mmCIF file of C-alpha atoms in Angstrom:
data_model
loop_
_atom_site.group_PDB
_atom_site.id
_atom_site.type_symbol
_atom_site.label_atom_id
_atom_site.label_comp_id
_atom_site.label_asym_id
_atom_site.label_seq_id
_atom_site.Cartn_x
_atom_site.Cartn_y
_atom_site.Cartn_z
ATOM 1 C CA MET A 1 9.986 6.738 9.511
ATOM 2 C CA ARG A 2 6.848 4.666 9.746
ATOM 3 C CA TYR A 3 6.560 0.946 9.034
ATOM 4 C CA ASN A 4 3.858 -1.050 7.273
ATOM 5 C CA ARG A 5 2.917 -4.664 6.751
ATOM 6 C CA LEU A 6 3.648 -5.817 3.226
ATOM 7 C CA GLY A 7 0.163 -6.772 2.102
ATOM 8 C CA ARG A 8 -1.309 -9.431 4.386
ATOM 9 C CA THR A 9 2.061 -10.854 5.374
ATOM 10 C CA GLY A 10 3.768 -10.450 8.721
ATOM 11 C CA LEU A 11 6.727 -8.782 7.027
ATOM 12 C CA ILE A 12 7.200 -5.209 8.259
ATOM 13 C CA VAL A 13 8.854 -2.752 5.874
ATOM 14 C CA SER A 14 9.740 0.919 6.079
ATOM 15 C CA GLU A 15 7.398 3.285 4.241
ATOM 16 C CA LEU A 16 10.374 4.340 2.133
ATOM 17 C CA CYS A 17 12.527 1.746 0.371
ATOM 18 C CA LEU A 18 15.956 2.494 -1.085
ATOM 19 C CA GLY A 19 16.078 1.517 -4.745
ATOM 20 C CA THR A 20 19.496 0.723 -6.168
ATOM 21 C CA MET A 21 19.025 1.177 -9.907
ATOM 22 C CA THR A 22 21.629 3.959 -9.749
ATOM 23 C CA PHE A 23 24.295 1.509 -8.540
ATOM 24 C CA GLY A 24 26.924 0.142 -10.909
ATOM 25 C CA GLY A 25 26.081 1.710 -14.255
ATOM 26 C CA ASP A 26 28.925 2.323 -16.688
ATOM 27 C CA GLU A 27 27.546 2.947 -20.180
ATOM 28 C CA GLY A 28 24.320 2.745 -22.160
ATOM 29 C CA ILE A 29 20.998 2.922 -20.359
ATOM 30 C CA TRP A 30 22.433 1.982 -16.944
ATOM 31 C CA GLY A 31 25.086 4.665 -17.204
ATOM 32 C CA ARG A 32 22.404 7.272 -17.876
ATOM 33 C CA ILE A 33 20.424 6.144 -14.844
ATOM 34 C CA GLY A 34 23.374 6.104 -12.452
ATOM 35 C CA GLN A 35 27.046 5.253 -12.144
ATOM 36 C CA LEU A 36 27.507 4.960 -8.385
ATOM 37 C CA GLN A 37 30.328 2.646 -7.372
ATOM 38 C CA GLN A 38 30.975 0.965 -4.024
ATOM 39 C CA GLU A 39 32.137 3.859 -1.869
ATOM 40 C CA GLU A 40 29.351 6.175 -3.018
ATOM 41 C CA ALA A 41 26.761 3.423 -2.650
ATOM 42 C CA ASP A 42 27.974 2.658 0.881
ATOM 43 C CA GLY A 43 27.294 6.278 1.803
ATOM 44 C CA LEU A 44 23.742 6.210 0.464
ATOM 45 C CA VAL A 45 22.946 2.891 2.129
ATOM 46 C CA LYS A 46 24.258 4.197 5.460
ATOM 47 C CA ALA A 47 22.175 7.376 5.161
ATOM 48 C CA ALA A 48 19.099 5.281 4.433
ATOM 49 C CA LEU A 49 19.736 3.013 7.411
ATOM 50 C CA ASP A 50 20.345 5.995 9.688
ATOM 51 C CA ALA A 51 16.979 7.432 8.595
ATOM 52 C CA GLY A 52 15.187 4.206 9.567
ATOM 53 C CA ILE A 53 14.921 2.482 6.189
ATOM 54 C CA ASN A 54 15.042 -1.311 6.507
ATOM 55 C CA PHE A 55 13.941 -2.117 2.939
ATOM 56 C CA PHE A 56 16.230 -2.293 -0.123
ATOM 57 C CA ASP A 57 15.199 -3.095 -3.685
ATOM 58 C CA THR A 58 17.346 -4.192 -6.613
ATOM 59 C CA ALA A 59 17.115 -6.492 -9.657
ATOM 60 C CA ASN A 60 19.395 -8.932 -11.413
ATOM 61 C CA ILE A 61 19.183 -6.884 -14.605
ATOM 62 C CA TYR A 62 20.271 -3.563 -13.037
ATOM 63 C CA ALA A 63 23.709 -2.793 -14.466
ATOM 64 C CA GLU A 64 23.991 -6.446 -15.529
ATOM 65 C CA GLY A 65 24.087 -7.645 -11.931
ATOM 66 C CA ARG A 66 26.459 -5.019 -10.549
ATOM 67 C CA SER A 67 23.689 -3.341 -8.554
ATOM 68 C CA GLU A 68 23.020 -6.545 -6.606
ATOM 69 C CA ARG A 69 26.724 -7.045 -5.968
ATOM 70 C CA ILE A 70 27.249 -3.461 -4.762
ATOM 71 C CA LEU A 71 24.179 -3.551 -2.489
ATOM 72 C CA GLY A 72 25.246 -6.815 -0.879
ATOM 73 C CA GLN A 73 28.771 -5.548 -0.338
ATOM 74 C CA ALA A 74 27.489 -2.262 1.108
ATOM 75 C CA LEU A 75 25.469 -4.081 3.754
ATOM 76 C CA ARG A 76 28.528 -6.145 4.682
ATOM 77 C CA ASN A 77 30.829 -3.117 4.677
ATOM 78 C CA LEU A 78 28.467 -1.376 7.094
ATOM 79 C CA GLY A 79 28.244 -4.395 9.383
ATOM 80 C CA VAL A 80 24.478 -4.743 8.999
ATOM 81 C CA ALA A 81 23.000 -7.878 10.518
ATOM 82 C CA ARG A 82 21.186 -9.774 7.755
ATOM 83 C CA ASP A 83 17.949 -10.142 9.717
ATOM 84 C CA GLU A 84 17.753 -6.384 10.308
ATOM 85 C CA VAL A 85 17.065 -5.592 6.661
ATOM 86 C CA VAL A 86 14.606 -6.696 3.998
ATOM 87 C CA VAL A 87 16.302 -7.301 0.647
ATOM 88 C CA ALA A 88 14.197 -7.506 -2.493
ATOM 89 C CA THR A 89 15.366 -8.391 -5.969
ATOM 90 C CA LYS A 90 13.762 -9.379 -9.277
ATOM 91 C CA VAL A 91 14.007 -11.779 -12.190
ATOM 92 C CA VAL A 92 12.671 -11.796 -15.785
ATOM 93 C CA GLY A 93 14.988 -9.475 -17.714
ATOM 94 C CA ARG A 94 17.498 -10.761 -20.247
ATOM 95 C CA MET A 95 20.710 -11.897 -18.581
ATOM 96 C CA HIS A 96 22.309 -13.780 -21.491
ATOM 97 C CA ALA A 97 21.727 -14.459 -25.166
ATOM 98 C CA GLY A 98 19.501 -17.232 -26.429
ATOM 99 C CA PRO A 99 15.819 -18.109 -26.118
ATOM 100 C CA ASN A 100 16.074 -19.026 -22.431
ATOM 101 C CA GLY A 101 18.145 -16.051 -21.338
ATOM 102 C CA ALA A 102 15.101 -14.162 -20.041
ATOM 103 C CA GLY A 103 11.584 -14.776 -18.795
ATOM 104 C CA ALA A 104 9.684 -16.363 -15.925
ATOM 105 C CA SER A 105 10.176 -20.012 -16.804
ATOM 106 C CA ARG A 106 11.127 -22.493 -14.097
ATOM 107 C CA GLY A 107 14.541 -22.940 -15.699
ATOM 108 C CA HIS A 108 15.337 -19.231 -15.825
ATOM 109 C CA ILE A 109 14.061 -18.535 -12.305
ATOM 110 C CA LEU A 110 15.996 -21.384 -10.683
ATOM 111 C CA ALA A 111 19.186 -20.490 -12.529
ATOM 112 C CA GLN A 112 18.962 -16.782 -11.808
ATOM 113 C CA VAL A 113 18.064 -17.010 -8.130
ATOM 114 C CA GLU A 114 21.370 -18.758 -7.480
ATOM 115 C CA LYS A 115 23.260 -16.014 -9.275
ATOM 116 C CA SER A 116 21.406 -13.294 -7.379
ATOM 117 C CA LEU A 117 22.199 -15.003 -4.071
ATOM 118 C CA GLU A 118 25.876 -15.150 -5.007
ATOM 119 C CA ARG A 119 26.025 -11.486 -6.044
ATOM 120 C CA LEU A 120 24.146 -10.321 -2.955
ATOM 121 C CA GLY A 121 26.306 -12.547 -0.748
ATOM 122 C CA THR A 122 23.325 -13.846 1.206
ATOM 123 C CA GLY A 123 21.697 -17.161 1.964
ATOM 124 C CA HIS A 124 18.171 -15.971 1.265
ATOM 125 C CA ILE A 125 16.166 -13.309 -0.538
ATOM 126 C CA ASP A 126 13.385 -11.716 1.487
ATOM 127 C CA LEU A 127 11.204 -10.709 -1.469
ATOM 128 C CA TYR A 128 11.717 -12.268 -4.903
ATOM 129 C CA GLN A 129 9.739 -10.518 -7.619
ATOM 130 C CA ILE A 130 8.826 -11.405 -11.194
ATOM 131 C CA HIS A 131 9.931 -8.222 -12.972
ATOM 132 C CA GLY A 132 7.389 -8.343 -15.798
ATOM 133 C CA PHE A 133 4.759 -10.560 -17.386
ATOM 134 C CA ASP A 134 6.145 -13.392 -19.510
ATOM 135 C CA ALA A 135 3.453 -14.358 -22.031
ATOM 136 C CA ALA A 136 5.470 -17.400 -23.129
ATOM 137 C CA THR A 137 5.367 -19.073 -19.706
ATOM 138 C CA PRO A 138 2.184 -20.360 -18.023
ATOM 139 C CA ILE A 139 1.547 -18.537 -14.757
ATOM 140 C CA GLU A 140 1.234 -21.958 -13.096
ATOM 141 C CA GLU A 141 4.837 -22.791 -14.009
ATOM 142 C CA THR A 142 6.130 -19.498 -12.643
ATOM 143 C CA LEU A 143 4.243 -19.822 -9.375
ATOM 144 C CA GLN A 144 5.290 -23.454 -8.876
ATOM 145 C CA ALA A 145 8.939 -22.477 -9.287
ATOM 146 C CA LEU A 146 8.575 -19.626 -6.804
ATOM 147 C CA ASP A 147 6.740 -21.863 -4.335
ATOM 148 C CA SER A 148 9.581 -24.380 -4.466
ATOM 149 C CA LEU A 149 12.021 -21.613 -3.540
ATOM 150 C CA VAL A 150 9.862 -20.555 -0.586
ATOM 151 C CA ARG A 151 9.569 -24.133 0.656
ATOM 152 C CA ARG A 152 13.332 -24.506 0.320
ATOM 153 C CA GLY A 153 13.893 -21.322 2.367
ATOM 154 C CA THR A 154 15.858 -19.614 -0.396
ATOM 155 C CA VAL A 155 13.072 -17.045 -0.778
ATOM 156 C CA ARG A 156 10.849 -15.804 2.046
ATOM 157 C CA TYR A 157 8.100 -13.951 0.107
ATOM 158 C CA ILE A 158 7.173 -13.565 -3.542
ATOM 159 C CA GLY A 159 5.976 -10.565 -5.513
ATOM 160 C CA LEU A 160 5.202 -9.334 -8.997
ATOM 161 C CA SER A 161 6.058 -6.184 -10.900
ATOM 162 C CA ASN A 162 4.411 -4.433 -13.838
ATOM 163 C CA TRP A 163 1.557 -6.925 -14.204
ATOM 164 C CA ALA A 164 -1.963 -5.961 -15.238
ATOM 165 C CA ALA A 165 -4.776 -6.339 -12.710
ATOM 166 C CA TRP A 166 -6.221 -9.435 -14.417
ATOM 167 C CA GLN A 167 -2.798 -11.086 -14.490
ATOM 168 C CA VAL A 168 -2.219 -10.478 -10.781
ATOM 169 C CA MET A 169 -5.728 -11.689 -9.979
ATOM 170 C CA LYS A 170 -5.165 -14.868 -11.972
ATOM 171 C CA ALA A 171 -1.906 -15.485 -10.101
ATOM 172 C CA VAL A 172 -3.605 -14.885 -6.742
ATOM 173 C CA GLY A 173 -6.322 -17.396 -7.630
ATOM 174 C CA ILE A 174 -3.902 -20.063 -8.869
ATOM 175 C CA ALA A 175 -1.711 -19.708 -5.782
ATOM 176 C CA ALA A 176 -4.719 -20.107 -3.486
ATOM 177 C CA ALA A 177 -6.160 -23.057 -5.419
ATOM 178 C CA ARG A 178 -2.860 -24.971 -5.497
ATOM 179 C CA ASP A 179 -1.671 -24.009 -2.017
ATOM 180 C CA TYR A 180 1.356 -22.208 -3.406
ATOM 181 C CA ALA A 181 3.066 -19.341 -1.597
ATOM 182 C CA PRO A 182 0.758 -16.307 -1.852
ATOM 183 C CA ILE A 183 1.512 -13.139 -3.763
ATOM 184 C CA ALA A 184 2.752 -10.657 -1.171
ATOM 185 C CA SER A 185 3.178 -7.547 -3.308
ATOM 186 C CA LEU A 186 3.041 -5.815 -6.640
ATOM 187 C CA GLN A 187 5.636 -3.265 -7.655
ATOM 188 C CA ALA A 188 4.048 -0.680 -9.946
ATOM 189 C CA TYR A 189 4.467 2.814 -11.319
ATOM 190 C CA TYR A 190 2.354 5.333 -9.405
ATOM 191 C CA THR A 191 2.705 9.085 -9.018
ATOM 192 C CA ILE A 192 0.468 12.067 -8.497
ATOM 193 C CA ALA A 193 1.143 12.819 -12.177
ATOM 194 C CA GLY A 194 0.305 9.270 -13.261
ATOM 195 C CA ARG A 195 -2.546 7.689 -11.345
ATOM 196 C CA ASP A 196 -3.464 4.988 -13.893
ATOM 197 C CA VAL A 197 -3.160 2.157 -11.359
ATOM 198 C CA GLU A 198 -6.157 3.573 -9.515
ATOM 199 C CA ARG A 199 -8.521 2.374 -12.258
ATOM 200 C CA GLU A 200 -8.130 -1.395 -11.889
ATOM 201 C CA VAL A 201 -4.903 -2.325 -10.099
ATOM 202 C CA ILE A 202 -5.329 -0.636 -6.717
ATOM 203 C CA PRO A 203 -8.951 -1.787 -6.158
ATOM 204 C CA MET A 204 -7.784 -5.347 -6.910
ATOM 205 C CA LEU A 205 -4.805 -5.078 -4.551
ATOM 206 C CA GLU A 206 -6.981 -3.773 -1.733
ATOM 207 C CA SER A 207 -9.553 -6.512 -2.331
ATOM 208 C CA GLU A 208 -6.960 -9.291 -2.270
ATOM 209 C CA GLY A 209 -4.636 -7.912 0.407
ATOM 210 C CA VAL A 210 -1.633 -7.545 -1.889
ATOM 211 C CA GLY A 211 0.858 -4.842 -0.919
ATOM 212 C CA LEU A 212 1.847 -2.037 -3.290
ATOM 213 C CA MET A 213 5.456 -0.993 -3.787
ATOM 214 C CA VAL A 214 5.780 2.176 -5.855
ATOM 215 C CA TRP A 215 8.583 2.625 -8.384
ATOM 216 C CA SER A 216 9.586 5.952 -9.962
ATOM 217 C CA PRO A 217 7.469 7.996 -7.522
ATOM 218 C CA LEU A 218 8.859 11.237 -9.017
ATOM 219 C CA ALA A 219 7.967 10.165 -12.571
ATOM 220 C CA GLY A 220 11.576 9.820 -13.647
ATOM 221 C CA GLY A 221 12.401 13.252 -12.228
ATOM 222 C CA PHE A 222 9.400 15.067 -13.722
ATOM 223 C CA LEU A 223 8.189 15.813 -10.175
ATOM 224 C CA SER A 224 11.629 16.760 -8.866
ATOM 225 C CA GLY A 225 10.964 20.485 -9.278
ATOM 226 C CA LYS A 226 13.500 20.834 -12.099
ATOM 227 C CA TYR A 227 10.920 20.859 -14.870
ATOM 228 C CA THR A 228 8.550 23.716 -15.701
ATOM 229 C CA ARG A 229 6.329 24.803 -18.564
ATOM 230 C CA ASP A 230 9.045 27.254 -19.603
ATOM 231 C CA GLY A 231 11.655 24.593 -20.267
ATOM 232 C CA ASP A 232 12.905 21.214 -19.097
ATOM 233 C CA GLY A 233 15.751 20.939 -16.622
ATOM 234 C CA ASP A 234 18.984 19.052 -17.112
ATOM 235 C CA GLY A 235 18.023 15.974 -15.119
ATOM 236 C CA ARG A 236 17.643 12.351 -16.200
ATOM 237 C CA ARG A 237 14.578 12.977 -18.359
ATOM 238 C CA ALA A 238 16.645 15.196 -20.648
ATOM 239 C CA GLY A 239 18.304 12.071 -22.059
ATOM 240 C CA PHE A 240 15.891 9.353 -20.927
ATOM 241 C CA ASP A 241 12.283 10.583 -21.096
ATOM 242 C CA PHE A 242 10.693 7.769 -19.098
ATOM 243 C CA PRO A 243 8.181 6.919 -17.728
ATOM 244 C CA PRO A 244 5.683 8.634 -20.062
ATOM 245 C CA VAL A 245 3.872 11.612 -18.562
ATOM 246 C CA ASP A 246 0.899 13.556 -19.876
ATOM 247 C CA LYS A 247 2.771 16.834 -19.587
ATOM 248 C CA ALA A 248 -0.245 19.064 -20.197
ATOM 249 C CA ARG A 249 -1.873 17.636 -17.065
ATOM 250 C CA GLY A 250 1.429 17.051 -15.326
ATOM 251 C CA TYR A 251 2.424 20.707 -15.324
ATOM 252 C CA ASP A 252 -0.898 21.601 -13.702
ATOM 253 C CA VAL A 253 0.033 19.193 -10.902
ATOM 254 C CA VAL A 254 3.547 20.647 -10.623
ATOM 255 C CA ASP A 255 2.111 24.172 -10.376
ATOM 256 C CA VAL A 256 0.039 23.230 -7.326
ATOM 257 C CA LEU A 257 2.865 21.209 -5.770
ATOM 258 C CA ARG A 258 5.239 24.145 -6.181
ATOM 259 C CA GLU A 259 2.787 26.576 -4.576
ATOM 260 C CA LEU A 260 2.201 24.295 -1.588
ATOM 261 C CA ALA A 261 5.907 23.497 -1.285
ATOM 262 C CA GLU A 262 6.815 27.167 -1.085
ATOM 263 C CA ALA A 263 4.167 27.751 1.584
ATOM 264 C CA LYS A 264 5.475 24.830 3.651
ATOM 265 C CA GLY A 265 9.169 25.533 3.111
ATOM 266 C CA ARG A 266 9.524 22.169 1.423
ATOM 267 C CA SER A 267 10.643 20.872 -1.976
ATOM 268 C CA VAL A 268 8.336 19.832 -4.786
ATOM 269 C CA ALA A 269 9.816 16.328 -4.631
ATOM 270 C CA GLN A 270 9.045 16.003 -0.927
ATOM 271 C CA LEU A 271 5.396 16.840 -1.501
ATOM 272 C CA ALA A 272 5.092 14.438 -4.431
ATOM 273 C CA LEU A 273 6.503 11.636 -2.282
ATOM 274 C CA ALA A 274 4.407 12.605 0.721
ATOM 275 C CA TRP A 275 1.229 12.455 -1.371
ATOM 276 C CA LEU A 276 1.989 8.798 -2.113
ATOM 277 C CA LEU A 277 2.642 8.108 1.564
ATOM 278 C CA HIS A 278 -0.893 9.367 2.242
ATOM 279 C CA GLN A 279 -2.438 6.767 -0.106
ATOM 280 C CA SER A 280 -3.780 3.835 1.912
ATOM 281 C CA ALA A 281 -2.929 1.164 -0.668
ATOM 282 C CA VAL A 282 0.790 1.971 -0.608
ATOM 283 C CA SER A 283 3.035 -0.279 1.489
ATOM 284 C CA SER A 284 6.347 1.329 0.543
ATOM 285 C CA VAL A 285 7.651 3.966 -1.871
ATOM 286 C CA ILE A 286 10.954 3.228 -3.594
ATOM 287 C CA ILE A 287 13.322 6.184 -3.723
ATOM 288 C CA GLY A 288 16.632 6.307 -5.553
ATOM 289 C CA ALA A 289 19.403 8.850 -5.624
ATOM 290 C CA LYS A 290 22.711 9.711 -7.230
ATOM 291 C CA ARG A 291 23.820 12.198 -4.565
ATOM 292 C CA PRO A 292 23.604 12.302 -0.755
ATOM 293 C CA GLU A 293 21.761 15.631 -0.777
ATOM 294 C CA GLN A 294 19.158 14.215 -3.162
ATOM 295 C CA LEU A 295 18.567 11.266 -0.848
ATOM 296 C CA ALA A 296 18.363 13.552 2.192
ATOM 297 C CA ASP A 297 15.709 15.654 0.475
ATOM 298 C CA ASN A 298 13.632 12.571 -0.371
ATOM 299 C CA LEU A 299 13.950 11.149 3.140
ATOM 300 C CA ALA A 300 12.434 14.339 4.565
ATOM 301 C CA ALA A 301 9.152 13.518 2.801
ATOM 302 C CA VAL A 302 8.121 11.380 5.793
ATOM 303 C CA ASP A 303 7.686 14.557 7.856
ATOM 304 C CA VAL A 304 5.394 16.370 5.401
ATOM 305 C CA GLU A 305 1.812 16.811 6.524
ATOM 306 C CA PHE A 306 -1.200 17.910 4.499
ATOM 307 C CA THR A 307 -4.465 19.471 5.578
ATOM 308 C CA PRO A 308 -7.665 17.882 4.248
ATOM 309 C CA ASP A 309 -8.122 20.915 1.987
ATOM 310 C CA GLU A 310 -4.607 20.507 0.562
ATOM 311 C CA LEU A 311 -5.184 16.838 -0.151
ATOM 312 C CA ALA A 312 -8.496 17.659 -1.811
ATOM 313 C CA ARG A 313 -6.802 20.261 -3.978
ATOM 314 C CA LEU A 314 -4.066 17.838 -5.029
ATOM 315 C CA ASP A 315 -6.669 15.176 -5.771
ATOM 316 C CA ALA A 316 -8.696 17.565 -7.934
ATOM 317 C CA VAL A 317 -5.763 18.719 -10.066
ATOM 318 C CA SER A 318 -4.399 15.196 -10.602
ATOM 319 C CA LYS A 319 -7.629 13.200 -10.845
ATOM 320 C CA LEU A 320 -7.925 10.793 -13.753
ATOM 321 C CA PRO A 321 -10.487 11.594 -16.451
ATOM 322 C CA ALA A 322 -13.581 9.403 -16.303
ATOM 323 C CA GLU A 323 -13.286 6.148 -18.228
ATOM 324 C CA TYR A 324 -15.581 3.179 -18.791
ATOM 325 C CA PRO A 325 -16.454 1.041 -16.883
ATOM 326 C CA GLY A 326 -15.493 3.288 -14.004
ATOM 327 C CA TRP A 327 -18.100 5.923 -14.670
ATOM 328 C CA MET A 328 -20.805 3.263 -15.025
ATOM 329 C CA LEU A 329 -19.759 1.489 -11.842
ATOM 330 C CA GLU A 330 -19.969 4.809 -10.013
ATOM 331 C CA ARG A 331 -23.374 5.554 -11.521
ATOM 332 C CA GLN A 332 -24.765 2.183 -10.517
ATOM 333 C CA GLY A 333 -22.972 1.961 -7.200
ATOM 334 C CA GLY A 334 -25.993 3.074 -5.184
ATOM 335 C CA TYR A 335 -28.224 0.184 -6.168
ATOM 336 C CA ARG A 336 -27.258 -1.837 -3.099
ATOM 337 C CA GLY A 337 -26.269 0.902 -0.700
ATOM 338 C CA GLY A 338 -26.234 0.487 3.024
ATOM 339 C CA PRO A 339 -24.665 -2.204 5.193
ATOM 340 C CA SER A 340 -22.912 -5.030 3.411
ATOM 341 C CA PRO A 341 -24.908 -8.297 3.423
ATOM 342 C CA ARG A 342 -23.606 -11.154 5.536
ATOM 343 C CA ARG A 343 -21.512 -13.680 3.678
#
């Protein structure tokens, strides 16, 4: 297991992060994603810790708060010292009825952080993330609320999730101008079968020093090796086809992954995860599991190596089609070639 800085912060996180969306589900959407209860969750958390993972991600909305409660209890059951792990959670999703039961308003954030702390059984949250963009709340209000939590010590670092590049950039600028706590990270969907964030989001993150946490790195199971052109497997996507995948292009990617996996004696999932670990913008890749053997397979991705030719082949088969203004920026990129001018 390797460790990376989260963006420009001094916070060091494992390159794999254990996601806990499979914890606590009972019915509906959360039941389809996962129904792990305390004993099973304890086993997965222990396996992650034993493999060197120090980073755990949850959200208040996962299983209506049960995921946070189970994760916190697992860490206590295993006798983990609080300062030895980095715990991340999120806020924005609907937690109760009424117009103020969701969002990134000051009122909702301050109310929900207390409930997350209680469920996790901790005095502080290492990384508190805004789980989605709330168009009804000014970004300034959201950032001021988060800054107050950092100054109080309740939250150590702040992050965003599922925001567009312009929204993140606006937040970065406001935080800098008002001397608020900086944006440490963005959690975003990114896979070798879905490289959309490379158009605008990743260049912005690299420019501004914001870390990238990857969710659903196997595209909701599409890259697990279960799915082929000849017929879908019986995994999660059979009943919950999310996130969207361009399957015509995606199966071309799976074909190459499968060929390379067989040659290396590895699984398709391991190679899909390892490809992400080779992308310089990525701080940590969030993996989730329902079974110990599934987690063990994913953990082995840290040992996968690629030759330059293999990486080039994977890049070619998964490369995004040209899109404006990208193709124009590339065409005009040579106008000022050579050493960068002094600032």
